[in-house]
Coordinates of C-alpha atoms and ligand atoms in Angstrom, one line a residue:
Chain A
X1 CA -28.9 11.5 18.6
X2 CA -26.9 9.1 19.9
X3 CA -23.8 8.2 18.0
X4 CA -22.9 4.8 16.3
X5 CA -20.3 2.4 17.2
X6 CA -18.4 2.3 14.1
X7 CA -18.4 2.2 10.5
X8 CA -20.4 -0.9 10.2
X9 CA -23.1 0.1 12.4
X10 CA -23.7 2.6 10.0
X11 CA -24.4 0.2 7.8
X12 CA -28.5 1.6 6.1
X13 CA -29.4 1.3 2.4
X14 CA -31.2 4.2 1.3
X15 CA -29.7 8.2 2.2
X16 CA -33.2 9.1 4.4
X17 CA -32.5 5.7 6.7
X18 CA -28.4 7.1 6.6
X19 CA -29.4 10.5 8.0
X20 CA -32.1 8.9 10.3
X21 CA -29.6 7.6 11.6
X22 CA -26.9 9.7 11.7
X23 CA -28.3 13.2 11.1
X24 CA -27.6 15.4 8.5
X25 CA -23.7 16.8 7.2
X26 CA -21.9 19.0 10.1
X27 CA -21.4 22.5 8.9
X28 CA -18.0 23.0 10.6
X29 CA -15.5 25.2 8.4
X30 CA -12.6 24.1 5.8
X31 CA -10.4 25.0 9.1
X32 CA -12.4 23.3 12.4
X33 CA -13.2 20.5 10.2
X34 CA -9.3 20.1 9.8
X35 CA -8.5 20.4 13.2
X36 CA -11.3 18.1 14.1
X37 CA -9.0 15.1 12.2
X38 CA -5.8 16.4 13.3
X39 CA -7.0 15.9 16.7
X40 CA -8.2 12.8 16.2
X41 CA -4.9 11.2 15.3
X42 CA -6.9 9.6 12.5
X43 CA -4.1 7.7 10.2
X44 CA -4.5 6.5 6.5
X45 CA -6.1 2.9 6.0
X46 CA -5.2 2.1 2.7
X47 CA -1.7 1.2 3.7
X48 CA 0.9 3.5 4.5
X49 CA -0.9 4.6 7.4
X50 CA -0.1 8.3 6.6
X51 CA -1.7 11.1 9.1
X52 CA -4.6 12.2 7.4
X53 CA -4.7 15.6 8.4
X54 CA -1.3 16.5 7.1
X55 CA -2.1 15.4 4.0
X56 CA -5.3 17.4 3.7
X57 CA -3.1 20.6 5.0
X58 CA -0.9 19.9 2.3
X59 CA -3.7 19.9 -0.2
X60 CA -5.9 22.8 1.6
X61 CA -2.7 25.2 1.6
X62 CA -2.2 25.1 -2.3
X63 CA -6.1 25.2 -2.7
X64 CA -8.5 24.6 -5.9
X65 CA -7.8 20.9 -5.6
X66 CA -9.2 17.7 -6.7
X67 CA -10.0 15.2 -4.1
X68 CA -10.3 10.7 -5.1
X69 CA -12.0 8.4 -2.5
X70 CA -9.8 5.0 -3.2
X71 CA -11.3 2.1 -3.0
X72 CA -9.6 -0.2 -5.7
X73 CA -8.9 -2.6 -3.4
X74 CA -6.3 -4.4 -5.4
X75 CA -4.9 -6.6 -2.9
X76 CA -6.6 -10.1 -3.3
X77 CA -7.2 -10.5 0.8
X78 CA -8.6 -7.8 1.6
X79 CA -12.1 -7.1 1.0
X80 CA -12.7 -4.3 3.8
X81 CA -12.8 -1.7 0.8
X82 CA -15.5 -4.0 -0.8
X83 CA -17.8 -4.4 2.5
X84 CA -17.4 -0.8 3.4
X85 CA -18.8 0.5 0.5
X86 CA -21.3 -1.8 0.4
X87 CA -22.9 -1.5 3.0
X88 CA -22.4 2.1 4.0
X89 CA -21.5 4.0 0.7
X90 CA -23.2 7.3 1.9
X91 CA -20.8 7.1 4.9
X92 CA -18.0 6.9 2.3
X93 CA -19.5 9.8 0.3
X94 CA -20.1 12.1 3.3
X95 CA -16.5 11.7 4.0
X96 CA -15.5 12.5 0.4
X97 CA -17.9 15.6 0.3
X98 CA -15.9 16.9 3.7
X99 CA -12.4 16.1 2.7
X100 CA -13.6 18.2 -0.2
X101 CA -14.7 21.1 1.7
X102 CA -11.8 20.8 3.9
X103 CA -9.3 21.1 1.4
X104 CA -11.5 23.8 -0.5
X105 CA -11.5 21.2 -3.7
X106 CA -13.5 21.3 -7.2
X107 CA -13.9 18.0 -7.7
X108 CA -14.1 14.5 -6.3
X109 CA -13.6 10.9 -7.4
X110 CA -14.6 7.9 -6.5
X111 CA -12.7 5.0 -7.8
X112 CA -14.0 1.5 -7.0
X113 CA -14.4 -1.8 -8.9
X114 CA -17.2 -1.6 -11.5
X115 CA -19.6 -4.1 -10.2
X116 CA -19.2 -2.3 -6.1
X117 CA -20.2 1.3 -8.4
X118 CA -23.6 -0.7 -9.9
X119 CA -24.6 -2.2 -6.9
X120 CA -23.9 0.9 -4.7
X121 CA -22.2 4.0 -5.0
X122 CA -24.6 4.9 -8.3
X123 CA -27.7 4.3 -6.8
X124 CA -26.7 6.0 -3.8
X125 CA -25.0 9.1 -5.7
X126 CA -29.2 9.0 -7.1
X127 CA -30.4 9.9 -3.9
X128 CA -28.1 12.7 -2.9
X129 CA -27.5 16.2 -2.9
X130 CA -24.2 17.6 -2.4
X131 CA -23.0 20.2 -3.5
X132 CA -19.9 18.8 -4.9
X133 CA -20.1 16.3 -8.1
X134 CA -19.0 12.9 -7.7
X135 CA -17.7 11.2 -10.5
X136 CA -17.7 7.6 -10.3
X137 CA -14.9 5.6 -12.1
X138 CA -14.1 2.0 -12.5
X139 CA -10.8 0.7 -11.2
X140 CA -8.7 -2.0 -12.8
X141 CA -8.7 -5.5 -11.4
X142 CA -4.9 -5.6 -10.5
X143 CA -2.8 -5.3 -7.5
X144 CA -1.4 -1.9 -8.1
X145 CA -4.5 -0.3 -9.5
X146 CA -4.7 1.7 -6.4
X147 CA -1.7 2.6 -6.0
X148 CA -2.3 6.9 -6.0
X149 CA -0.3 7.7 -9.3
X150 CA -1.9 5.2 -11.1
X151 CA -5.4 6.2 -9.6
X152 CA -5.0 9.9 -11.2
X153 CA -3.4 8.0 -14.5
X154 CA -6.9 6.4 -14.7
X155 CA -8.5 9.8 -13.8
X156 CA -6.9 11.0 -16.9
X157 CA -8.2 8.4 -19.3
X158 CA -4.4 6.2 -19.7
X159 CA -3.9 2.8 -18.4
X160 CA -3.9 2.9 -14.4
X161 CA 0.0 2.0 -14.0
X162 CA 1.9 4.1 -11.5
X163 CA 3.8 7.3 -12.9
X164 CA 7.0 8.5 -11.4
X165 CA 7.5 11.0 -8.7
X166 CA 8.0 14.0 -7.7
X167 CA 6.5 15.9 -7.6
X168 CA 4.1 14.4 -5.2
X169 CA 0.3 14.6 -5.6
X170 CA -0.6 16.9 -3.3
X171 CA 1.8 19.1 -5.8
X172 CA 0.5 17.7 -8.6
X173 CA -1.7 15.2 -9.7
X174 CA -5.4 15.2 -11.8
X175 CA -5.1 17.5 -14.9
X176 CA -1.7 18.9 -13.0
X177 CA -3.6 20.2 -9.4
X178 CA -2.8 19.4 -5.8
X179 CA -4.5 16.2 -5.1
X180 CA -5.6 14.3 -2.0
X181 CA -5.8 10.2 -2.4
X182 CA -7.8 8.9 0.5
X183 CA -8.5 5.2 1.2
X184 CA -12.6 5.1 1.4
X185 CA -12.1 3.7 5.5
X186 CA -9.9 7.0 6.2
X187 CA -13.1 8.9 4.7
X188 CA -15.4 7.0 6.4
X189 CA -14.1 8.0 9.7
X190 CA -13.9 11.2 8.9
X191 CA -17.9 11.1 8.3
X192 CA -17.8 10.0 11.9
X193 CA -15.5 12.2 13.5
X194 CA -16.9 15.0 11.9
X195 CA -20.2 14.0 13.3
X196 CA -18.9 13.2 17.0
X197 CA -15.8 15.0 17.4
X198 CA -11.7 13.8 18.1
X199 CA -12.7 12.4 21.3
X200 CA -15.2 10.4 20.4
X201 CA -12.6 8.8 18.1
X202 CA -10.1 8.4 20.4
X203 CA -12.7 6.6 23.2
X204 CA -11.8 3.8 20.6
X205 CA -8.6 2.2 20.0
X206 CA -5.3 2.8 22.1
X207 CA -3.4 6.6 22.7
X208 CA -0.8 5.4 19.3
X209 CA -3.8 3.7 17.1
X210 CA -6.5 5.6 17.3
X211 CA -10.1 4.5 16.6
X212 CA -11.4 1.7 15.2
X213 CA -10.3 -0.2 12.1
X214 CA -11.4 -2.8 9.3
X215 CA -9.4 -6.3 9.3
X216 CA -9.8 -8.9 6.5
X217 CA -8.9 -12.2 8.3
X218 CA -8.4 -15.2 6.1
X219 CA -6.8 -18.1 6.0
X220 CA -7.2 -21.2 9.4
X221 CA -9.4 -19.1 11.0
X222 CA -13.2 -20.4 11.9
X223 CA -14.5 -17.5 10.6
X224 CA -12.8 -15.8 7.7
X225 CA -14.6 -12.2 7.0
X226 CA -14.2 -8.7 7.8
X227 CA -13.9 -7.1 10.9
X228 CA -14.1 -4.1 12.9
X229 CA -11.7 -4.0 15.5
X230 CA -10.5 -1.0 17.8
X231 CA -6.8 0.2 16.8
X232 CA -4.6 -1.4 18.7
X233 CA -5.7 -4.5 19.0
X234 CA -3.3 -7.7 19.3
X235 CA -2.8 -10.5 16.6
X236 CA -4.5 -12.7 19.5
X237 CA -7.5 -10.8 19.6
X238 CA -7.6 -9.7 16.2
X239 CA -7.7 -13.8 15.2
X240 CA -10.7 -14.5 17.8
X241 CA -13.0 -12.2 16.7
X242 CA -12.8 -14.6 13.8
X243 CA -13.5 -17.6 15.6
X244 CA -10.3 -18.6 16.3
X245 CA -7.9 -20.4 14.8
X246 CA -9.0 -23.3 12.9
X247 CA -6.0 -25.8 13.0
X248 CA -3.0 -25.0 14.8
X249 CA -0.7 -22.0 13.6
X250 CA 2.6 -21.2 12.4
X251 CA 2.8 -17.9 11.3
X252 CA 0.4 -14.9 10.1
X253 CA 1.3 -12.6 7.1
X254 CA 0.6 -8.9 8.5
X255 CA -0.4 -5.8 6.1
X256 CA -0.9 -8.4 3.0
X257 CA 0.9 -9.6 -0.1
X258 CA 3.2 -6.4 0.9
X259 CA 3.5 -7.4 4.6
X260 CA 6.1 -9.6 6.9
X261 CA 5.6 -13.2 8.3
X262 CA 5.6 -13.0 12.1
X263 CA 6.2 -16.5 14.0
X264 CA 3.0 -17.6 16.0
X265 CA 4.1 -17.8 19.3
X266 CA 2.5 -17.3 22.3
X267 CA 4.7 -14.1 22.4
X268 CA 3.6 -12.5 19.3
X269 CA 0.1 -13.3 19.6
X270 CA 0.5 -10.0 22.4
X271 CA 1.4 -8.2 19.6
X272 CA -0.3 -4.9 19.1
X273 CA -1.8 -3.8 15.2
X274 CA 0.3 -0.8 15.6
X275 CA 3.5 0.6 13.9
X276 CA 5.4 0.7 17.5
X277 CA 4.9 -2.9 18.4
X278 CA 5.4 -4.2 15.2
X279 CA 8.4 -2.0 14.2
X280 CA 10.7 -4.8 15.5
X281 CA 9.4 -7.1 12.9
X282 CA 9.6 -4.2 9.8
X283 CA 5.7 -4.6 9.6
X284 CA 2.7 -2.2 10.6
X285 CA -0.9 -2.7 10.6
X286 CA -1.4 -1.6 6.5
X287 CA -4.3 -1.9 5.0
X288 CA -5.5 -4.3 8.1
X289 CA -4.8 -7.3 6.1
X290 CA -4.1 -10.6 8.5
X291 CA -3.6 -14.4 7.0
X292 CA -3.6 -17.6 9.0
X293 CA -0.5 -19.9 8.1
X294 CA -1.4 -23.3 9.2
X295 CA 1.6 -25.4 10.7
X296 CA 1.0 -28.5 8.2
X297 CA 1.8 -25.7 5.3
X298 CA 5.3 -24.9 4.3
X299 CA 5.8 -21.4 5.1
X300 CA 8.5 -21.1 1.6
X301 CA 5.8 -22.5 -0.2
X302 CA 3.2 -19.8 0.5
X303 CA 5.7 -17.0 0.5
X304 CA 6.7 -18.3 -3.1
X305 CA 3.2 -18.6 -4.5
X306 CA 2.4 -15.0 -3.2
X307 CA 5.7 -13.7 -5.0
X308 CA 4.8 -15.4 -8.0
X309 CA 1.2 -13.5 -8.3
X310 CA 3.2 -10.3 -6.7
X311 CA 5.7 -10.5 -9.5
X312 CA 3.2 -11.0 -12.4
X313 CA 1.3 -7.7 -11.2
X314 CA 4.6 -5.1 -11.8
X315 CA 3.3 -3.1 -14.1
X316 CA 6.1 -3.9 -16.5
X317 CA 7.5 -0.4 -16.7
X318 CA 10.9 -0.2 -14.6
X319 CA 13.7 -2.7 -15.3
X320 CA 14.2 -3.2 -12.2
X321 CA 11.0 -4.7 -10.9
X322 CA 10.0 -6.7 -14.0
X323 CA 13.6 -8.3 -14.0
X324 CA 13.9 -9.0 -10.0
X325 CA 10.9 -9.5 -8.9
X326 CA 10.0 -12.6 -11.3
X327 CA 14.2 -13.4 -10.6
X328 CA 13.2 -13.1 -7.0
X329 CA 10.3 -15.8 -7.1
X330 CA 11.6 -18.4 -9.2
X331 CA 14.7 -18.5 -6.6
X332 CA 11.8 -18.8 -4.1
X333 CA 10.1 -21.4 -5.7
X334 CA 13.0 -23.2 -6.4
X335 CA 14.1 -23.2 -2.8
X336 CA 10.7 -24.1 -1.6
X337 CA 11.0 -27.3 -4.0
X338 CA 14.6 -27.7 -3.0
X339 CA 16.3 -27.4 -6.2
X340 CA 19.6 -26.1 -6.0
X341 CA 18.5 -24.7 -2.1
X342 CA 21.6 -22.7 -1.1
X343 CA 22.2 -20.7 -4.5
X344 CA 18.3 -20.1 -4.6
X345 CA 18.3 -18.6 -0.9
X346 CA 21.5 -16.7 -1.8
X347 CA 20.7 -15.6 -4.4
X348 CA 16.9 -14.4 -4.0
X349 CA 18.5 -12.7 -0.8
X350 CA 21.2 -10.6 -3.0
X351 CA 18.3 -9.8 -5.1
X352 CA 15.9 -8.5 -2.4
X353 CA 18.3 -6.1 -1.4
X354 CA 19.0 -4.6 -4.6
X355 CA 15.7 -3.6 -5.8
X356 CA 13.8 -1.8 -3.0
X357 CA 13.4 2.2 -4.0
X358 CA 14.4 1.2 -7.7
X359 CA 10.7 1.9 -9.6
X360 CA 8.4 4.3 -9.7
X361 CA 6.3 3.0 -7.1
X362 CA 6.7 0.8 -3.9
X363 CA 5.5 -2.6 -5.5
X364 CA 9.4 -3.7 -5.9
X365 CA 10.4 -2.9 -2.2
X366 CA 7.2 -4.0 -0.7
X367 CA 7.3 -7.5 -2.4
X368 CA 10.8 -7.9 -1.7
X369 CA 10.4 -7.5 1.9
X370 CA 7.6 -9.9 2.2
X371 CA 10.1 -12.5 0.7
X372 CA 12.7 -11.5 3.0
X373 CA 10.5 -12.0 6.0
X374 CA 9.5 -15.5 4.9
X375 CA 13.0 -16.1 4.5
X376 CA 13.8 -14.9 8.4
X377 CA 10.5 -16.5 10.0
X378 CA 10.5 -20.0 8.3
X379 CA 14.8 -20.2 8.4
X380 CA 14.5 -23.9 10.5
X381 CA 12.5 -24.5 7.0
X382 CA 15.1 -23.1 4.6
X383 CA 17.5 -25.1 6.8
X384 CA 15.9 -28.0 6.0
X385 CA 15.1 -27.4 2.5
X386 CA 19.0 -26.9 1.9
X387 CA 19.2 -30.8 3.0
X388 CA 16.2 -31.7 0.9
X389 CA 13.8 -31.8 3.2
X390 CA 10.3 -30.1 4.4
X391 CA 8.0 -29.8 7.4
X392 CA 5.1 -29.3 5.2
X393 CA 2.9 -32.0 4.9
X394 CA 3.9 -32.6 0.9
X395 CA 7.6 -31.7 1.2
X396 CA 9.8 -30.0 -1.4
X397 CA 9.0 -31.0 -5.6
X398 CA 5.1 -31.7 -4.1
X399 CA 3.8 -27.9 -3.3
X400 CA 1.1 -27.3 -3.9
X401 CA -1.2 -23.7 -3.5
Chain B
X1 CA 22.5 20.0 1.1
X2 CA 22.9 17.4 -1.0
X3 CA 22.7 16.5 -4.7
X4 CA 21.3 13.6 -5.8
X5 CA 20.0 11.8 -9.4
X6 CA 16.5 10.7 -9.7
X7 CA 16.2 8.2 -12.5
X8 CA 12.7 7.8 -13.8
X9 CA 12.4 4.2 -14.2
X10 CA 9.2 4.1 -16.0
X11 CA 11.7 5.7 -19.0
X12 CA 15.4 4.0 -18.3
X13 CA 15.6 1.3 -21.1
X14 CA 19.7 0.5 -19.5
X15 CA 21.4 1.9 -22.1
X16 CA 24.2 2.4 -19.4
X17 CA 25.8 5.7 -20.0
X18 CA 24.7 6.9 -17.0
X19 CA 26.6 4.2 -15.5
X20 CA 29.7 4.7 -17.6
X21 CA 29.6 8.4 -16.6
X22 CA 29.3 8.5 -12.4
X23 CA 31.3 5.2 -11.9
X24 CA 32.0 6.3 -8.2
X25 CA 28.1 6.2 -7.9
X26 CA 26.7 3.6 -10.2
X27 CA 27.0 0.2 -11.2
X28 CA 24.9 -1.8 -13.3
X29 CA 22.7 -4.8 -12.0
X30 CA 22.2 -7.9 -13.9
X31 CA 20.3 -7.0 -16.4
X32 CA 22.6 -3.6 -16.9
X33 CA 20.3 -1.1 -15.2
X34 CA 21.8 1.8 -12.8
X35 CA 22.4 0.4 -9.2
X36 CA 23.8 2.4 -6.6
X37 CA 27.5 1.4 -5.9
X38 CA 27.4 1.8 -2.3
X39 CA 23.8 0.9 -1.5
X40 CA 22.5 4.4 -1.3
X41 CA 19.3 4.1 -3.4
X42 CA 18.8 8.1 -3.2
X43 CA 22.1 8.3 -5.0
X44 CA 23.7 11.4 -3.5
X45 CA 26.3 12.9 -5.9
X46 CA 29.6 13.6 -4.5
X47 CA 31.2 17.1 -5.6
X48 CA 33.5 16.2 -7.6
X49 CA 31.2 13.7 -9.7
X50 CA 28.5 16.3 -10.1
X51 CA 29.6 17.7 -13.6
X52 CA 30.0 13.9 -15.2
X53 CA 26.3 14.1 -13.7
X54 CA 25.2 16.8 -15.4
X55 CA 26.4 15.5 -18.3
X56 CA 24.5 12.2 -17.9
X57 CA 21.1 14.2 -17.5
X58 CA 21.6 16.2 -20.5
X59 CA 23.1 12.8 -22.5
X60 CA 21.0 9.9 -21.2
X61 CA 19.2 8.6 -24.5
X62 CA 15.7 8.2 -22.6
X63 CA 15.8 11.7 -20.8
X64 CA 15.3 9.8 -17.7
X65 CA 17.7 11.4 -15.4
X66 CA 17.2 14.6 -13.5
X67 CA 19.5 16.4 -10.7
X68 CA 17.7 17.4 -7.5
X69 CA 18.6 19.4 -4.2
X70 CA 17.5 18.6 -0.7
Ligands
LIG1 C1 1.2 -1.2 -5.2 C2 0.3 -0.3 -4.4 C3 -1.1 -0.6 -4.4 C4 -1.9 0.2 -3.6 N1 -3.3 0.0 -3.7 C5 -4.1 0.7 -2.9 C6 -5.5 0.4 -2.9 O1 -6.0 -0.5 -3.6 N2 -6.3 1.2 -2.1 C7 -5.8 2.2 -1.4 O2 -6.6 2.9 -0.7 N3 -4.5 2.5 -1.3 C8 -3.7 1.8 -2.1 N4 -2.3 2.1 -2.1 C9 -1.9 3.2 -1.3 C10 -2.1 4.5 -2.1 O3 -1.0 4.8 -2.9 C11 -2.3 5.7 -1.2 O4 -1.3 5.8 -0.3 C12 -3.6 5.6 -0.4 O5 -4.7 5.5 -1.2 C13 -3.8 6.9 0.5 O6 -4.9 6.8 1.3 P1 -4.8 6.8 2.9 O7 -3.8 7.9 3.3 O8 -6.2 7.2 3.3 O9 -4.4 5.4 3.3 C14 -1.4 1.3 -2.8 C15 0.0 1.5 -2.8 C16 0.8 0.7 -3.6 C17 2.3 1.0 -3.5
LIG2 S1 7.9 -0.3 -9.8 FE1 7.0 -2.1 -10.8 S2 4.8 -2.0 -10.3 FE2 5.7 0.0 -9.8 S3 5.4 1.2 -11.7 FE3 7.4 0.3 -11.9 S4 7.1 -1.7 -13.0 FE4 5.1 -1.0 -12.3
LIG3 S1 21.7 6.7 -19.3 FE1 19.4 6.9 -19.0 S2 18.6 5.1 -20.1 FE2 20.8 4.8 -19.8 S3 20.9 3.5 -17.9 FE3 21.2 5.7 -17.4 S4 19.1 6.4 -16.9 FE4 18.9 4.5 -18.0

């Protein structure tokens, strides 16, 4: 059997067209399948781009665990979670029912918005057999519904809103046991590379990024949608398997609402979707989440309507975020206007660097350092916002979103 | 090894003791919650502060604080 390409060329709607396709679960051990993924070099893709296979040793080596496929997807561009597990849910499921085995867990989760469950993971749960139970749950339509405390808060029936840490999950997490929160793409591949082996994985992608990966690209593109890319790919190339840009550039948000602005030059567009090239500019690939900035926009603008949504998504339980983070985008927004420009830029930078590691979860220091890359990338723009005025074709007190 | 205080912020309501207690360590931020003086955000104790510490786990109205080792 020949293998596939890549997750979305696994792509089948019933499980007998799946295994047609694909043939039937490996029957590798808890321990090869483990070293399988280590080898790989497979990293998390729901963000943090954590090594998968340590986090299933940490799991494996305390035992009688609980494993949760994530695919809350709360961050408004991307939809990569969304298209995955629509069209290839028992690709998603095989993975879950191996991370299971491979970390010798009792039960499994899959958390996903309500209306992805309907259409697809409970009919295709119907046609399986495995010999773990899946449990479907709904996620909650906000940003930090997926964040992995407030995934195993849902688990257990409360509100999904992050909990504080330590211990970590993989300590203690549903109903108190070690727990392993994987991103649905990170299982995905693991249904691959179970399948084909480490080196089949690594024929994709570059020696750091490994494999392929999902993109959402939005924004002045010719063809905004989801892609598969191999890991490692530049921001140049990344933006022409959508078509291109649609209207000349100025910058592209990398990783999301909790990513960096990076100037589009023609030196960045070499940059590689890895955490080594884009170290220098704080950023990393995340959750594979890219956005167009058009050059007729102004860059403060878009930052500032982002933190605005950003800060009306903390979860309202640490001081700290709800206080700075709505602090933080009214400076934003006022400097994006140009009201009062030079204690609004002051004064949202003082902020930013106050509240980063001050909640129990990263939404604080993630949205802070979005803002503060907006405020390094468009500086010509702050400059001229400070003397009232604005590339952007409406100029400051005429934003619009 | 070094001893630092974890503040559980899903249960710090600002009441400040903490703050009044390990001055060489905290400060408060505008809205009177525990900052780190120094910029330190893991908020390592030094020795001679630990015992005001201590007393700021066992006092701190919310039970929010906790000492760890690392
Ligand atoms: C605010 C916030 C929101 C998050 N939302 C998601 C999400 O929707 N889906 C997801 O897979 N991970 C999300 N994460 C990351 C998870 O906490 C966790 O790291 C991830 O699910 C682990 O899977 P991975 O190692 O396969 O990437 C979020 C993190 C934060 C801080
Ligand atoms: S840091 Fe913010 S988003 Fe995270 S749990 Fe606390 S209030 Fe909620
Ligand atoms: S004493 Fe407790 S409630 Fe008061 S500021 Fe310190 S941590 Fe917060």
């Amino acid at each position: 059997m020949a293998p596939v390409h890549g997750l979305l060329s696994a792509a089948v709607d019933t499980y007998a067209a799946h295994q047609a396709l694909l043939g039937p679960l490996p029957g590798l051990h808890a321990e090869d399948l483990r070293r399988r993924i280590a080898d790989s070099g497979l990293t998390g893709r729901g963000g943090a781009g954590f090594p998968a296979a340590r986090k299933l040793a940490a799991v494996a080596e305390r035992g009688g665990g609980v494993v949760v496929a994530n695919g809350a997807e709360g961050e408004p561009a991307s939809s990569k979670d969304r298209t995955l597990l629509m069209a290839a849910p028992h690709l998603v499921l095989d993975g879950l029912a191996l991370a299971a085995r491979a970390v010798g867990a009792k039960s499994a989760y899959l958390y996903a918005p309500d209306d992805v469950l309907a259409a697809s993971i409970e009919p295709a749960l119907k046609q399986r057999r495995d010999r773990i139970k899946v449990i479907p749950l709904a996620s909650a339509d906000t940003f930090i519904s997926g964040q992995e405390t407030a995934v195993v808060a849902a688990i257990h029936g409360l509100r999904a809103v992050p909990m504080q840490t330590p211990p970590p999950m993989y300590v203690k997490g549903v109903r108190g046991k070690p727990t392993l929160v994987q991103n649905v793409e990170t299982l995905a591949q693991i249904a691959l590379i179970a399948r084909y082996g480490a080196g089949w994985f690594r024929d994709h992608g570059t020696a750091d990024e490994p494999g392929s990966r999902l993109l959402t690209i939005s924004g002045s593109v010719q063809a905004p949608d989801v892609y598969e890319v191999p890991g490692g790919t530049t921001l140049g190339d990344a933006l022409s398997w959508a078509g291109g840009a649609s209207e000349p550039l100025q910058a592209v948000l990398v990783g999301g609402y909790h990513g960096r602005w990076i100037p589009w030059t023609s030196a960045t567009t070499g940059l590689a979707l890895s955490k080594a090239a884009l170290a220098p500019y704080d950023a990393g690939p995340g959750a594979g989440v890219i956005i167009a900035l058009p050059q007729r926009r102004c860059g403060l603008e878009a930052a500032a309507s982002i933190a605005t949504y950003l800060a009306g998504q903390n979860a309202g339980q640490c001081g700290p975020c709800r206080n700075g983070l709505p602090t933080i985008a009214d400076h934003l927004n006022d400097l994006a206007r140009g009201r009062n420009a030079v204690k609004a830029h002051n004064e949202a930078l003082r902020l930013i660097g106050s509240v980063d590691g001050r909640g129990a979860c990263h939404h604080p220091g993630g949205s802070a350092r979005m803002v503060r890359s907006a405020l390094g990338t468009f500086r010509q723009e702050v400059e001229l916002h400070v003397k009232g005025k604005c590339t952007g074709q409406h100029g400051p007190g005429r934003a619009t979103a | 090894m070094n001893t630092r205080l974890l503040i559980d912020w899903t249960r710090c309501e600002a009441r400040g003791l903490c703050i009044e207690l390990v001055p060489e360590v905290l400060t408060a931020d505008d809205w009177g919650y525990p900052l780190s003086r120094h910029g330190d955000v893991t908020l390592p104790i030094p020795a001679p502060a630990i015992r005001y510490a201590e007393e700021a786990v066992r006092e701190c109205p919310r039970l929010a604080l906790r000492l760890i080792e690392d």
